[in-house]
Amino acid sequence: MKDMPCGHGRHLLDITDLTPAELDQVMAMAETGVGGLGRVLEGSGAALVFEKPSARTRSSTEMAVHHLGGHPVYIQGSEIGMDVRESVEDAARTLACYHAVICARVMDHRTLIRMASALDEASSAVPVVNLLSDVAHPCQAIADLLTVREAFGSAADRTLAFVGDANNVWRSLAWAGVYQGMALRIASPPGYGPPREDLEALERAGGDVTPLVDPEEAVAGADVIYTDVWTSMGQEAEAEARREAFRGYCVDEALVSKASPSAIVLHCLPAHRGEEISTAVIEGPASRVWRQAANRMPAALGVLAWLLEPSRASHGASGQRHESVPPGGGDVG
Ligand code: CP
Ligand code: NVA
């Protein structure tokens, strides 16, 4: 029987699972694109577990698996029933029997940590990839930085202004931006900005991150304006309060006019036109949102090819492991 390709115990739960140099390697592989990366998933499965809906992430990841020679298996959260039908740990170990990689979009980030921990405890080399949690969206951030590099040649020394909620998308983007040498500003209403411990961690990593309240102050002279929905999936009960709190945080033409004349506008999508972004801006000349959406596929290619690259074993010893993986993990052994 042919051996399954496998990773080497590295997971991608957030950008911080990579070093800055490793993020650069992933991005370089993404920029190599289809055809240049070999078929590291030849003959293998890739489990794609979704506890929340998706347009971009599912399709881009499925296509990346296909281009790498693998077979994607889409699994709805309700079908697998994590912690309902069986434990997260048993589900992860079962999927690892058939798949070379487990990619998951989850309600609670701790589910990913438990999956990764269960596989580590079982000495499995199958990587877990975060396809969005309440905490982080690393594959999106890689596509975002690819889009910035496409526009400016390099992300280094460019200023990115994020206007809105300090959510999962912001958190991964902030780390990827800092790793790539960007200066970051975020404008959020009081109570919706980044927690102090996140800012301190970014600062310890050498980041230049400025939390603000005023969107105009944030975008003044910026090279990149980024926004995302005010209410993320799972926060629907807060939608009305958030709509009220974020009034005045719409990225419209007046706000974009305060940025650099060559500024680009990004949005991870799905967008709510007239709330966090105006139709004129998302359809306007500064918008790169469709390039950004397209870049989700090369980003997924880069992530999967990097994690499953046969030589990853030699990187593994010096590479970072997910610090927040608890030692126990649950029902494994
Ligand atoms: N940007 C993003 O992750 O889109 P989906 O939720 O449609 O996958
Ligand atoms: N912050 C959004 C991103 C969607 C891609 C959410 O979590 O719903």
XYZ file of C-alpha atoms and ligand atoms in Angstrom:
349
model
C 0.000 0.000 0.000
C 1.268 3.432 -0.931
C 2.256 5.582 2.079
C 0.058 8.611 2.666
C 1.887 11.907 2.449
C 1.963 13.388 5.889
C 3.010 16.487 7.745
C 5.400 16.460 10.623
C 3.333 17.537 13.567
C 3.060 21.188 12.567
C -0.374 22.778 12.625
C -1.643 26.136 11.407
C -4.147 27.352 13.995
C -2.969 30.930 13.686
C -0.165 32.893 12.054
C 1.764 32.631 15.343
C 2.280 28.922 14.643
C 4.775 30.113 12.034
C 7.935 32.149 12.397
C 8.176 35.257 10.205
C 10.605 33.364 7.950
C 8.161 30.452 7.689
C 5.303 32.777 6.756
C 7.532 34.098 4.010
C 8.155 30.513 2.805
C 4.400 29.806 2.754
C 3.792 33.003 0.797
C 6.582 32.230 -1.652
C 5.010 28.812 -2.250
C 1.623 30.475 -2.725
C 3.170 32.831 -5.260
C 4.637 29.834 -7.112
C 1.027 28.919 -7.861
C -0.656 25.940 -9.458
C 1.728 23.584 -11.218
C 4.858 24.729 -9.449
C 4.315 22.894 -6.177
C 4.092 19.244 -7.150
C 1.325 16.887 -6.119
C 2.074 16.493 -2.416
C -1.464 15.198 -1.782
C -1.415 12.615 -4.593
C -3.814 9.815 -3.735
C -4.758 11.317 -0.363
C -7.787 12.738 1.300
C -8.162 16.159 2.900
C -10.952 16.503 5.467
C -12.680 19.888 5.301
C -14.907 20.272 8.365
C -17.252 23.272 8.460
C -19.285 24.209 11.541
C -20.144 27.561 9.853
C -21.073 28.505 6.277
C -18.476 29.482 3.660
C -18.219 30.546 0.034
C -14.534 31.448 -0.466
C -12.841 29.198 2.062
C -14.500 25.948 1.080
C -14.087 26.446 -2.662
C -10.524 27.758 -2.524
C -9.393 24.963 -0.208
C -11.149 22.267 -2.233
C -9.509 23.533 -5.411
C -6.098 23.751 -3.751
C -6.422 20.122 -2.603
C -7.401 19.141 -6.141
C -4.401 20.977 -7.666
C -2.080 19.186 -5.204
C -3.415 15.809 -6.353
C -5.654 15.103 -3.353
C -9.338 14.456 -2.800
C -11.240 16.932 -0.602
C -14.037 15.559 1.577
C -16.434 18.256 2.774
C -18.002 17.462 6.150
C -20.653 19.601 7.816
C -20.255 20.179 11.529
C -23.712 18.780 12.253
C -22.856 15.608 10.356
C -19.746 14.841 12.372
C -21.360 16.124 15.610
C -18.250 17.094 17.532
C -18.830 16.607 21.278
C -22.388 15.496 20.452
C -22.013 12.305 18.448
C -18.464 11.737 19.662
C -15.668 13.724 21.231
C -13.622 16.210 19.231
C -10.598 14.042 19.975
C -12.193 10.845 18.611
C -13.436 12.689 15.528
C -9.951 14.079 14.815
C -8.235 10.719 15.286
C -10.812 9.041 13.051
C -10.402 11.585 10.252
C -6.629 11.170 10.486
C -7.098 7.500 9.509
C -8.171 8.575 6.003
C -6.817 12.050 5.421
C -3.374 13.608 5.128
C -4.638 16.896 6.559
C -7.645 18.075 8.599
C -8.870 21.581 7.803
C -11.656 22.938 9.995
C -13.874 25.996 10.409
C -15.126 25.960 13.981
C -17.335 27.907 16.350
C -14.825 27.708 19.189
C -11.063 27.977 18.661
C -10.517 25.472 21.478
C -11.918 22.769 19.181
C -8.919 23.241 16.878
C -6.531 23.144 19.818
C -8.136 19.911 21.038
C -7.922 18.379 17.540
C -4.247 19.287 17.221
C -3.526 18.098 20.732
C -5.304 14.771 20.184
C -3.279 14.140 17.036
C -0.022 15.108 18.766
C -0.838 12.820 21.704
C -1.527 10.000 19.270
C 1.822 10.708 17.538
C -0.031 11.452 14.342
C 1.766 13.624 11.795
C -1.510 14.878 10.276
C -1.669 18.698 10.418
C -4.716 20.682 11.499
C -5.423 23.874 9.539
C -7.709 26.617 10.839
C -10.229 27.642 8.188
C -11.670 30.295 10.573
C -12.491 30.229 14.241
C -13.894 32.852 16.587
C -10.258 33.794 17.319
C -8.312 33.620 14.059
C -8.465 33.325 10.267
C -4.858 32.660 9.195
C -5.548 31.466 5.623
C -7.396 34.736 4.999
C -4.467 36.754 6.353
C -2.066 34.990 3.987
C -4.302 35.863 1.027
C -4.500 39.442 2.320
C -0.719 39.790 2.454
C -0.422 38.217 -1.006
C -2.772 40.940 -2.247
C -0.713 43.677 -0.577
C 2.482 42.264 -2.124
C 0.767 42.090 -5.509
C -0.190 45.773 -5.261
C 3.043 47.195 -3.851
C 5.761 44.599 -4.580
C 6.408 44.266 -0.840
C 4.354 44.726 2.307
C 7.327 46.017 4.294
C 7.001 49.584 5.570
C 3.469 49.924 4.201
C 0.788 51.190 6.591
C -2.449 49.254 6.957
C -5.494 50.840 8.613
C -8.159 48.402 9.804
C -11.519 50.079 10.370
C -13.920 48.053 12.507
C -14.126 45.187 14.942
C -10.894 43.704 16.367
C -12.141 40.269 15.358
C -10.695 36.981 14.095
C -9.739 38.518 10.737
C -7.981 41.479 12.380
C -6.067 39.231 14.795
C -4.494 37.033 12.103
C -3.983 39.992 9.772
C -2.200 41.920 12.523
C 0.285 39.082 13.069
C 0.847 38.530 9.362
C 1.279 42.283 8.853
C 3.769 42.577 11.705
C 5.699 39.533 10.427
C 5.880 41.189 7.007
C 7.062 44.541 8.403
C 3.877 46.583 8.048
C 2.796 49.387 10.377
C -0.748 48.791 11.602
C -3.501 51.007 12.899
C -6.951 49.909 13.999
C -9.921 52.207 14.588
C -12.756 50.690 16.616
C -15.499 52.066 18.846
C -14.763 51.811 22.583
C -15.148 48.220 23.736
C -14.509 46.715 20.291
C -10.767 47.350 19.952
C -7.946 44.831 20.444
C -7.355 43.528 23.989
C -4.280 44.954 25.703
C -2.606 41.522 25.885
C -2.861 41.148 22.088
C -1.263 44.567 21.593
C 1.489 43.739 24.073
C 2.218 40.431 22.317
C 2.408 42.173 18.940
C 4.710 44.795 20.450
C 6.977 42.115 21.939
C 7.226 40.658 18.422
C 8.504 44.026 17.184
C 5.153 45.212 15.857
C 4.175 48.823 15.276
C 0.448 48.689 16.090
C -1.624 51.737 17.042
C -5.140 51.293 18.465
C -7.407 54.271 17.770
C -11.054 55.247 17.933
C -11.225 57.747 15.056
C -11.349 56.106 11.565
C -10.034 59.294 9.889
C -6.976 59.298 12.122
C -6.400 55.627 11.299
C -6.597 55.957 7.522
C -4.651 59.256 7.213
C -1.979 58.594 4.578
C -2.435 54.786 4.835
C -1.491 52.449 1.971
C -4.121 49.821 2.753
C -7.593 50.244 4.236
C -9.173 47.028 5.492
C -12.610 46.378 6.894
C -14.783 43.412 7.808
C -18.336 42.854 9.014
C -19.361 44.376 12.336
C -21.072 41.150 13.421
C -19.142 37.949 12.855
C -20.659 34.501 12.525
C -21.718 33.347 15.978
C -22.396 36.894 17.238
C -25.816 37.283 15.603
C -27.512 38.045 18.938
C -25.348 41.203 19.210
C -26.096 42.461 15.688
C -28.345 45.354 16.688
C -26.025 46.634 19.422
C -23.062 46.354 17.081
C -24.858 48.206 14.269
C -25.388 51.022 16.732
C -21.832 50.969 18.110
C -20.197 50.937 14.655
C -22.298 53.734 13.157
C -19.734 56.107 11.617
C -17.257 53.320 10.838
C -18.302 52.826 7.203
C -15.410 52.818 4.714
C -16.873 55.264 2.217
C -15.352 57.543 -0.434
C -14.875 60.407 2.054
C -12.830 58.140 4.329
C -10.800 56.649 1.456
C -9.924 60.198 0.294
C -7.916 60.655 3.532
C -5.606 57.729 2.695
C -2.612 57.713 0.340
C -3.646 58.484 -3.278
C -2.380 54.986 -4.222
C -4.190 53.269 -1.326
C -5.969 49.978 -1.884
C -9.095 48.786 -0.071
C -9.471 45.225 1.172
C -12.396 43.282 2.652
C -12.295 39.556 3.341
C -15.962 39.205 2.262
C -18.828 38.570 2.654
C -19.521 42.328 2.705
C -22.548 44.242 3.897
C -22.687 47.178 1.508
C -23.904 50.312 3.267
C -22.743 49.057 6.663
C -18.948 48.594 6.975
C -18.243 49.535 3.325
C -20.070 51.603 0.713
C -20.972 50.248 -2.713
C -18.954 53.061 -4.330
C -15.812 51.950 -2.495
C -16.137 48.181 -2.936
C -16.837 48.693 -6.658
C -14.411 51.634 -6.971
C -10.854 51.945 -8.342
C -9.098 51.377 -5.003
C -10.898 48.106 -4.301
C -8.839 44.908 -4.582
C -11.437 42.683 -2.946
C -11.854 40.368 -5.934
C -8.082 39.874 -6.279
C -8.074 39.246 -2.542
C -10.845 36.632 -2.891
C -8.973 35.029 -5.805
C -5.819 34.893 -3.693
C -7.514 32.561 -1.219
C -6.739 29.653 -3.562
C -2.961 30.256 -3.884
C -2.899 30.951 -0.138
C -4.474 27.532 0.509
C -2.022 25.952 -1.945
C 0.904 27.543 -0.103
C -0.335 26.446 3.320
C -1.015 22.847 2.300
C 2.132 22.462 0.212
C 4.271 23.925 3.009
C 2.734 21.764 5.751
C 2.944 18.598 3.669
C 6.285 19.234 1.990
C 8.405 16.059 2.489
C 11.366 18.139 3.715
C 9.262 19.724 6.467
C 10.786 17.169 8.884
C 14.078 19.045 8.740
C 12.306 22.317 9.558
C 10.203 20.710 12.250
C 12.829 20.494 14.942
C 13.465 24.221 15.021
C 9.947 25.266 14.097
C 7.314 26.601 16.447
C 4.571 24.450 17.831
C 1.262 25.792 18.971
C 1.971 27.155 22.421
C -1.598 26.951 23.626
C -1.994 23.229 22.971
C -2.685 21.780 26.396
C -0.572 18.785 27.444
C -3.543 16.450 28.034
C -5.951 17.067 25.194
C -8.746 14.687 26.084
C -9.891 11.258 25.119
C -6.832 9.977 23.307
C -4.215 7.442 24.106
N -13.491 35.361 3.615
C -14.030 34.155 3.912
O -13.508 33.387 4.711
O -15.164 33.891 3.216
P -16.127 32.646 3.479
O -16.687 32.804 4.860
O -17.179 32.736 2.403
O -15.322 31.400 3.372
N -15.254 38.089 10.826
C -16.068 37.345 9.901
C -15.239 36.827 8.779
C -15.960 36.046 7.742
C -15.067 35.511 6.688
C -16.752 36.206 10.626
O -16.117 35.542 11.451
O -17.935 35.967 10.372
